[in-house]
Short mmCIF file of C-alpha atoms in Angstrom, two decimals:
data_model
loop_
_atom_site.label_atom_id
_atom_site.label_comp_id
_atom_site.label_asym_id
_atom_site.label_seq_id
_atom_site.Cartn_x
_atom_site.Cartn_y
_atom_site.Cartn_z
CA MET P 3 -42.67 64.41 12.51
CA ALA P 4 -40.17 63.77 15.38
CA VAL P 5 -38.19 66.72 16.70
CA TYR P 6 -34.80 66.02 18.36
CA THR P 7 -32.69 68.10 20.65
CA VAL P 8 -29.19 69.22 19.70
CA SER P 9 -27.61 66.89 22.24
CA GLN P 10 -29.58 63.93 20.86
CA VAL P 11 -28.40 64.69 17.34
CA THR P 12 -24.76 65.16 18.30
CA ARG P 13 -24.85 62.01 20.41
CA TYR P 14 -26.35 60.05 17.50
CA ILE P 15 -23.67 61.33 15.15
CA LYS P 16 -20.96 60.49 17.71
CA GLU P 17 -22.22 56.93 18.21
CA SER P 18 -22.62 56.41 14.47
CA LEU P 19 -19.05 57.50 13.82
CA GLU P 20 -17.66 55.35 16.59
CA ARG P 21 -19.49 52.27 15.27
CA ASP P 22 -17.80 52.65 11.89
CA ALA P 23 -14.90 50.15 11.71
CA LEU P 24 -12.81 52.33 9.38
CA LEU P 25 -13.20 55.50 11.43
CA ALA P 26 -12.55 53.66 14.72
CA ASP P 27 -9.05 52.52 13.64
CA LEU P 28 -7.39 54.63 10.97
CA TRP P 29 -4.20 56.39 10.00
CA VAL P 30 -4.44 59.93 8.67
CA SER P 31 -1.64 62.18 7.47
CA GLY P 32 -1.41 65.93 7.08
CA GLU P 33 0.28 69.14 8.18
CA VAL P 34 -0.01 70.21 11.80
CA SER P 35 -1.51 73.64 12.40
CA ASN P 36 -2.79 75.61 15.39
CA TYR P 37 -0.79 73.38 17.77
CA THR P 38 -1.13 73.99 21.51
CA ARG P 39 -0.38 71.91 24.55
CA SER P 40 -2.25 72.34 27.81
CA SER P 41 -0.73 72.42 31.27
CA ALA P 42 -2.22 68.95 31.81
CA GLY P 43 -0.09 67.59 28.94
CA HIS P 44 -2.83 67.23 26.29
CA SER P 45 -2.03 68.30 22.70
CA TYR P 46 -4.64 70.15 20.58
CA PHE P 47 -3.99 70.72 16.88
CA SER P 48 -5.44 70.41 13.39
CA LEU P 49 -4.35 68.38 10.40
CA LYS P 50 -4.80 70.29 7.16
CA GLU P 51 -4.45 69.41 3.52
CA ALA P 52 -5.10 72.12 0.93
CA ASN P 53 -8.43 73.61 2.02
CA THR P 54 -9.44 70.72 4.31
CA VAL P 55 -8.93 70.75 8.08
CA LEU P 56 -9.47 67.96 10.68
CA ARG P 57 -9.44 68.91 14.34
CA CYS P 58 -7.35 66.54 16.52
CA VAL P 59 -6.58 65.94 20.18
CA MET P 60 -3.90 63.71 21.71
CA PHE P 61 -4.29 63.19 25.43
CA ARG P 62 -1.33 63.04 27.78
CA GLY P 63 -0.98 59.23 27.59
CA GLY P 64 -0.53 59.23 23.80
CA SER P 65 2.77 58.47 22.07
CA GLY P 66 4.57 61.00 19.85
CA HIS P 67 3.81 64.39 21.38
CA GLU P 68 7.38 65.38 20.51
CA HIS P 69 6.63 65.08 16.77
CA LEU P 70 3.78 67.59 16.91
CA ALA P 71 4.53 71.20 15.96
CA SER P 72 2.81 73.69 13.70
CA GLY P 73 3.95 73.04 10.11
CA ALA P 74 5.19 69.47 10.78
CA ALA P 75 4.07 66.71 8.40
CA VAL P 76 2.89 63.74 10.48
CA SER P 77 0.94 60.52 10.28
CA CYS P 78 -1.47 59.97 13.16
CA HIS P 79 -3.35 56.92 14.35
CA GLY P 80 -6.66 57.30 16.13
CA ARG P 81 -10.43 57.31 15.85
CA ILE P 82 -13.02 59.80 14.60
CA SER P 83 -15.49 61.12 17.16
CA VAL P 84 -17.58 64.18 17.98
CA TYR P 85 -16.96 66.61 20.82
CA GLU P 86 -20.55 66.98 21.96
CA VAL P 87 -20.06 70.26 23.85
CA ARG P 88 -19.30 72.16 20.63
CA GLY P 89 -20.49 69.60 18.10
CA ASP P 90 -17.00 69.51 16.57
CA LEU P 91 -15.82 66.58 14.48
CA GLN P 92 -12.38 65.55 15.72
CA CYS P 93 -9.81 62.79 15.62
CA ILE P 94 -8.74 61.39 18.97
CA VAL P 95 -5.08 60.53 18.32
CA ASP P 96 -3.13 57.93 20.32
CA LEU P 97 0.03 57.82 18.17
CA ALA P 98 1.85 60.38 16.04
CA ARG P 99 4.93 59.81 13.87
CA PRO P 100 6.78 61.88 11.28
CA GLU P 101 5.29 61.42 7.84
CA GLY P 102 7.32 59.21 5.53
CA MET P 103 7.58 56.11 7.78
CA GLY P 104 6.36 52.96 6.10
CA GLU P 105 2.93 51.57 6.82
CA ARG P 106 4.39 48.46 8.47
CA TYR P 107 6.46 50.53 10.89
CA LEU P 108 3.54 52.76 11.71
CA GLU P 109 1.47 49.69 12.49
CA LEU P 110 4.29 48.38 14.68
CA GLU P 111 4.36 51.65 16.61
CA ARG P 112 0.61 51.44 17.09
CA LEU P 113 0.91 47.83 18.29
CA LEU P 114 3.63 48.77 20.79
CA VAL P 115 1.45 51.52 22.23
CA GLN P 116 -1.52 49.17 22.47
CA LEU P 117 0.38 46.31 24.10
CA GLU P 118 2.09 48.63 26.55
CA ALA P 119 -1.28 50.05 27.54
CA GLU P 120 -2.57 46.52 28.11
CA GLY P 121 0.38 45.75 30.40
CA LEU P 122 2.11 43.11 28.26
CA PHE P 123 5.48 44.81 28.79
CA GLU P 124 4.98 45.37 32.51
CA PRO P 125 8.12 44.21 34.40
CA SER P 126 6.11 43.19 37.45
CA ARG P 127 4.35 40.42 35.52
CA LYS P 128 7.54 38.81 34.25
CA ARG P 129 8.20 35.45 35.89
CA PRO P 130 11.50 34.12 37.25
CA LEU P 131 13.15 31.17 35.55
CA PRO P 132 13.34 27.83 37.37
CA VAL P 133 16.75 27.14 38.90
CA PHE P 134 16.92 23.44 37.97
CA PRO P 135 14.60 22.82 34.99
CA GLN P 136 13.82 19.19 34.29
CA ARG P 137 12.17 19.75 30.89
CA LEU P 138 12.98 22.70 28.65
CA GLY P 139 10.86 23.54 25.62
CA VAL P 140 12.51 25.01 22.52
CA ILE P 141 10.55 26.77 19.75
CA THR P 142 12.72 27.21 16.67
CA SER P 143 13.49 25.73 13.29
CA PRO P 144 14.63 22.09 13.53
CA THR P 145 17.02 22.53 10.59
CA GLY P 146 18.91 25.66 11.62
CA ALA P 147 22.08 26.05 13.64
CA VAL P 148 20.08 27.50 16.55
CA TRP P 149 18.67 24.12 17.60
CA HIS P 150 22.14 22.56 17.46
CA ASP P 151 23.68 25.41 19.48
CA ILE P 152 21.04 25.11 22.21
CA GLN P 153 21.54 21.34 22.42
CA THR P 154 25.32 21.77 22.69
CA VAL P 155 25.10 24.38 25.46
CA VAL P 156 22.58 22.42 27.53
CA GLU P 157 24.53 19.16 27.14
CA ARG P 158 27.70 20.90 28.27
CA ARG P 159 26.22 22.86 31.17
CA TYR P 160 23.45 20.71 32.61
CA PRO P 161 22.78 17.39 30.81
CA LEU P 162 20.06 16.46 33.34
CA THR P 163 17.62 18.75 31.50
CA GLU P 164 15.47 17.16 28.80
CA LEU P 165 14.98 19.29 25.67
CA VAL P 166 11.57 19.23 23.98
CA LEU P 167 11.53 20.71 20.46
CA ALA P 168 8.38 22.36 19.11
CA PRO P 169 9.38 23.01 15.46
CA CYS P 170 8.22 26.10 13.59
CA LEU P 171 9.12 28.40 10.71
CA VAL P 172 11.16 31.40 11.79
CA GLN P 173 10.73 33.73 8.81
CA GLY P 174 8.32 34.44 6.03
CA ASP P 175 4.66 35.32 5.86
CA THR P 176 3.57 31.86 7.10
CA ALA P 177 5.94 31.76 10.07
CA ALA P 178 3.68 33.43 12.66
CA PRO P 179 0.94 30.75 12.60
CA THR P 180 3.53 27.99 13.06
CA ILE P 181 5.06 29.84 16.03
CA ILE P 182 1.61 30.08 17.63
CA GLU P 183 1.03 26.36 17.01
CA ALA P 184 4.40 25.59 18.62
CA PHE P 185 3.38 27.51 21.76
CA GLU P 186 0.11 25.59 21.87
CA ALA P 187 2.04 22.31 21.66
CA ILE P 188 4.41 23.37 24.44
CA ASN P 189 1.50 24.41 26.67
CA ALA P 190 -0.11 21.00 26.12
CA GLU P 191 3.12 19.15 26.99
CA PRO P 192 3.29 18.18 30.69
CA GLY P 193 6.18 19.16 32.91
CA ILE P 194 7.71 21.94 30.78
CA ASP P 195 9.51 24.27 33.19
CA ALA P 196 10.53 27.00 30.71
CA VAL P 197 10.58 27.62 26.96
CA ILE P 198 13.13 29.23 24.62
CA LEU P 199 11.84 31.10 21.57
CA ALA P 200 14.84 31.48 19.28
CA ARG P 201 16.13 32.16 15.81
CA GLY P 202 19.43 33.39 14.42
CA GLY P 203 20.26 36.83 13.10
CA GLY P 204 18.72 38.34 10.00
CA SER P 205 17.28 41.46 8.48
CA VAL P 206 14.39 43.34 10.01
CA GLU P 207 12.12 41.77 7.42
CA ASP P 208 13.37 38.28 8.32
CA LEU P 209 12.56 38.87 11.98
CA TRP P 210 9.18 40.45 11.30
CA PRO P 211 7.04 37.41 12.31
CA PHE P 212 8.20 38.03 15.89
CA ASN P 213 6.70 41.55 15.69
CA GLU P 214 3.20 40.35 14.86
CA GLU P 215 0.46 40.76 17.43
CA PRO P 216 -0.70 37.07 17.51
CA VAL P 217 2.86 35.96 18.26
CA ALA P 218 3.19 38.55 21.02
CA ARG P 219 -0.04 37.34 22.60
CA ALA P 220 1.08 33.71 22.32
CA VAL P 221 4.27 34.61 24.21
CA TYR P 222 2.21 36.43 26.83
CA ALA P 223 -0.19 33.46 27.24
CA SER P 224 2.58 30.87 27.55
CA ARG P 225 2.14 28.63 30.60
CA PRO P 226 5.89 28.25 31.29
CA PRO P 227 8.08 31.38 31.41
CA VAL P 228 9.58 32.39 28.05
CA ILE P 229 13.17 33.26 27.17
CA SER P 230 13.24 35.16 23.90
CA ALA P 231 16.41 35.05 21.78
CA VAL P 232 15.46 36.43 18.37
CA GLY P 233 18.24 37.71 16.15
CA HIS P 234 21.34 39.36 17.52
CA GLU P 235 21.76 41.58 20.54
CA THR P 236 21.06 44.70 18.49
CA ASN P 237 17.71 43.36 17.29
CA THR P 238 14.65 43.90 19.48
CA THR P 239 11.26 42.48 18.57
CA VAL P 240 7.85 42.67 20.17
CA ALA P 241 8.28 39.05 21.29
CA ASP P 242 11.45 40.08 23.14
CA MET P 243 9.57 42.80 24.97
CA VAL P 244 6.71 40.52 26.02
CA ALA P 245 8.92 37.57 27.05
CA ASP P 246 9.81 37.01 30.67
CA VAL P 247 13.55 37.12 29.88
CA ARG P 248 15.41 38.58 26.90
CA ALA P 249 18.64 36.86 25.78
CA PRO P 250 21.05 38.42 23.25
CA THR P 251 21.58 35.13 21.36
CA PRO P 252 20.11 31.60 21.35
CA SER P 253 23.27 30.24 23.01
CA ALA P 254 22.95 32.86 25.74
CA ALA P 255 19.32 31.84 26.16
CA ALA P 256 20.40 28.24 26.78
CA GLU P 257 22.95 29.45 29.32
CA LEU P 258 20.24 31.44 31.09
CA ALA P 259 17.85 28.49 31.06
CA VAL P 260 20.07 25.91 32.79
CA PRO P 261 22.72 26.12 35.51
CA ASP P 262 26.38 25.27 34.93
CA SER P 263 27.13 21.86 36.44
CA ARG P 264 30.78 22.83 36.94
CA VAL P 265 29.79 25.87 38.96
CA LEU P 266 27.34 23.72 40.92
CA ALA P 267 30.04 21.13 41.64
CA ALA P 268 32.43 23.84 42.82
CA ARG P 269 29.72 25.37 44.97
CA ILE P 270 28.84 21.99 46.47
CA ALA P 271 32.51 21.35 47.27
CA GLN P 272 32.82 24.81 48.80
CA ASN P 273 29.65 24.38 50.85
CA SER P 274 30.77 20.90 51.92
CA GLN P 275 34.09 22.27 53.12
CA ALA P 276 32.37 25.13 54.91
CA LEU P 277 29.94 22.68 56.50
CA TYR P 278 32.79 20.41 57.60
CA GLN P 279 34.67 23.33 59.11
CA GLY P 280 31.52 24.56 60.79
CA VAL P 281 30.87 21.13 62.31
CA GLN P 282 34.46 20.85 63.48
CA GLN P 283 34.30 24.29 65.05
CA GLU P 284 31.00 23.48 66.71
CA LEU P 285 32.40 20.20 68.06
CA ALA P 286 35.43 22.03 69.44
CA LEU P 287 33.16 24.55 71.17
CA ARG P 288 31.01 21.77 72.58
CA ALA P 289 34.13 19.91 73.79
CA ASP P 290 35.21 23.02 75.68
CA ASP P 291 31.74 23.25 77.19
CA VAL P 292 31.91 19.58 78.27
CA ARG P 293 35.31 20.11 79.89
CA ASP P 294 33.99 23.16 81.74
CA CYS P 295 31.00 21.17 82.95
CA LEU P 296 33.24 18.31 84.10
CA ALA P 297 35.39 20.75 86.07
CA VAL P 298 32.29 22.16 87.74
CA ILE P 299 31.03 18.64 88.52
CA GLU P 300 34.37 17.64 89.98
CA ARG P 301 34.38 20.70 92.21
CA ARG P 302 30.90 19.87 93.41
CA VAL P 303 31.47 16.13 94.06
CA PRO P 304 30.95 15.46 97.84
CA ASP P 305 33.83 14.19 100.07
CA ILE P 306 32.64 10.60 100.19
CA ALA P 307 35.44 9.39 102.50
CA SER P 308 34.68 12.10 105.02
CA ARG P 309 30.96 11.43 104.75
CA ARG P 310 31.65 7.70 105.22
CA GLN P 311 33.66 8.39 108.38
CA GLN P 312 30.86 10.61 109.68
CA VAL P 313 28.38 7.79 109.02
CA ASP P 314 30.64 5.33 110.88
CA ASP P 315 30.89 7.72 113.85
CA LEU P 316 27.11 8.18 113.86
CA LEU P 317 26.59 4.41 113.72
CA ALA P 318 29.06 3.84 116.59
CA GLY P 319 27.32 6.47 118.70
CA LEU P 320 23.96 4.96 117.86
CA VAL P 321 25.13 1.45 118.90
CA LEU P 322 26.47 2.80 122.17
CA ARG P 323 23.24 4.66 122.90
CA LEU P 324 21.23 1.55 122.03
CA GLU P 325 23.37 -0.62 124.33
CA ASN P 326 23.01 1.86 127.18
CA SER P 327 19.29 2.11 126.58
CA LEU P 328 18.97 -1.70 126.54
CA ALA P 329 20.95 -2.04 129.78
CA LEU P 330 18.77 0.57 131.46
CA HIS P 331 15.61 -1.13 130.30
CA ARG P 332 17.00 -4.48 131.32
CA GLN P 333 17.58 -3.15 134.84
CA ARG P 334 14.07 -1.73 134.93
CA VAL P 335 12.62 -5.05 133.79
CA THR P 336 14.62 -6.89 136.49
CA GLY P 337 13.32 -4.51 139.14
CA HIS P 338 9.74 -4.89 137.94
CA ASP P 339 10.24 -8.66 137.91
CA GLN P 340 11.44 -8.61 141.47
CA ARG P 341 8.53 -6.43 142.60
CA LEU P 342 6.11 -8.68 140.74
CA GLY P 343 7.72 -11.74 142.32
CA ALA P 344 7.12 -10.31 145.76
CA LEU P 345 3.46 -9.96 144.90
CA ASP P 346 3.16 -13.51 143.52
CA PRO P 347 0.33 -15.35 145.43
CA SER P 348 2.26 -18.60 145.23
CA ASP P 349 5.04 -17.10 147.33
CA VAL P 350 2.48 -16.08 150.00
CA LEU P 351 0.96 -19.55 150.01
CA ARG P 352 4.44 -21.01 150.25
CA ARG P 353 4.80 -19.24 153.59
CA GLY P 354 1.75 -21.10 155.02
CA TYR P 355 -1.09 -18.90 153.98
CA ALA P 356 -4.23 -20.26 152.25
CA VAL P 357 -6.89 -18.88 149.88
CA VAL P 358 -10.49 -19.71 150.93
CA SER P 359 -13.50 -19.17 148.63
CA ARG P 360 -17.14 -20.05 148.78
CA GLU P 361 -17.84 -23.19 146.93
CA ASP P 362 -21.21 -22.09 145.68
CA THR P 363 -20.17 -18.71 144.30
CA GLY P 364 -16.38 -18.95 144.03
CA GLU P 365 -16.11 -15.67 145.93
CA THR P 366 -12.79 -15.27 147.71
CA LEU P 367 -13.35 -14.85 151.44
CA LEU P 368 -11.72 -11.88 153.06
CA ASP P 369 -13.95 -11.66 156.17
CA ALA P 370 -15.24 -14.42 158.46
CA GLY P 371 -18.56 -12.70 158.40
CA GLN P 372 -18.97 -13.74 154.76
CA VAL P 373 -19.81 -17.37 155.83
CA SER P 374 -22.06 -19.12 158.26
CA ALA P 375 -22.01 -22.52 159.88
CA GLY P 376 -22.53 -25.23 157.38
CA ASP P 377 -21.37 -23.26 154.36
CA ALA P 378 -19.14 -25.21 152.02
CA VAL P 379 -15.84 -23.62 151.19
CA GLN P 380 -12.79 -24.41 149.06
CA VAL P 381 -9.36 -24.09 150.59
CA TRP P 382 -6.28 -23.58 148.37
CA LEU P 383 -2.81 -24.20 149.77
CA HIS P 384 0.67 -23.80 148.32
CA ARG P 385 0.32 -27.30 146.96
CA GLY P 386 -3.20 -28.39 146.15
CA GLY P 387 -6.46 -27.71 147.94
CA PHE P 388 -9.47 -29.31 149.62
CA ALA P 389 -13.13 -28.74 150.38
CA ALA P 390 -14.32 -27.93 153.90
CA ARG P 391 -17.44 -26.94 155.74
CA VAL P 392 -17.73 -24.12 158.22
CA GLU P 393 -18.54 -25.09 161.79
CA GLY P 394 -19.82 -22.46 164.10
CA ASP P 395 -20.65 -18.86 163.22
CA GLY P 396 -18.17 -16.69 161.46
CA GLY P 397 -16.77 -13.75 163.23
CA THR P 398 -13.70 -11.64 163.60
CA ASN P 399 -10.81 -12.67 165.84
#
């Protein structure tokens, strides 16, 4: 026979209780006794009825601590578990409300706590609306005044937006499934920039489909951002809390969804005027800059007439120096010509001298000793020449 430890038994009991669907999600009512609250914010108490007592704990994050006090009659939502350290059976409570509230409202409170814990109401996840929507989805009844009001507002404010109706029921027990189907249709439609979920005013019971969990999750899962306008301004549903934007009425939702063309036209005119004035001012500033630059340029323009006169003076001086230089060189050339003329052999020959060279070698004779008797020579005179032969021995005279 198997023998188990205490911890194994208590753990088995704990797991068995937590697997039970009824005990994992139940409401239990009774009178609060032995209530204490720790410094950490956790509430410890018991629920008693006649001779029966159920230990309970609500941790700091639970909702409804303010309703707990010894002797108070409350309804609590939670789950049954076992505190293994002491082996105590206890109810871990997440929501407490005064006894006497209807079952539907208790369930709504539980749903609000659950959805808030999951982050469906978190402001940081809410998306901004598009400024200029091209296609706007509308989820509402096609036969009610809401659809007509939304059409009228959009046509008046911004007729460029196309409205896409996803019809649904807006009250009754069968309304919630049709709302979910409408969201599915909107999500499947291409180019939807935002969606309005709307219905007119009514009693709390009439608006109840918008408090149901599947509808809340459909709003949360919507691809385009959602503007919720359910009932009047005083009515608040779960769908309103999950939606990206809450509008007090369907008409107000339409006004939030599209811009006002008249305001846009006025803004365009204002911006156009401001732009024109800005351009004019900028042109005036640039004109002043151009005038300043022209003044600077004019001050820095060289004195062309003076420079031209200086050039003329330089050219005149250059011509004079060139003429003087040419005259000097001309005189030098004349002198060289005269000196060269004095050295011209033809002038020497003209005075009766002759040039004699050996006929065999062409060597010019400068000394009589360069020839002997019988040598042939060539004699050149001022005009012409002749051949001759040496007679007698050469010698000096």
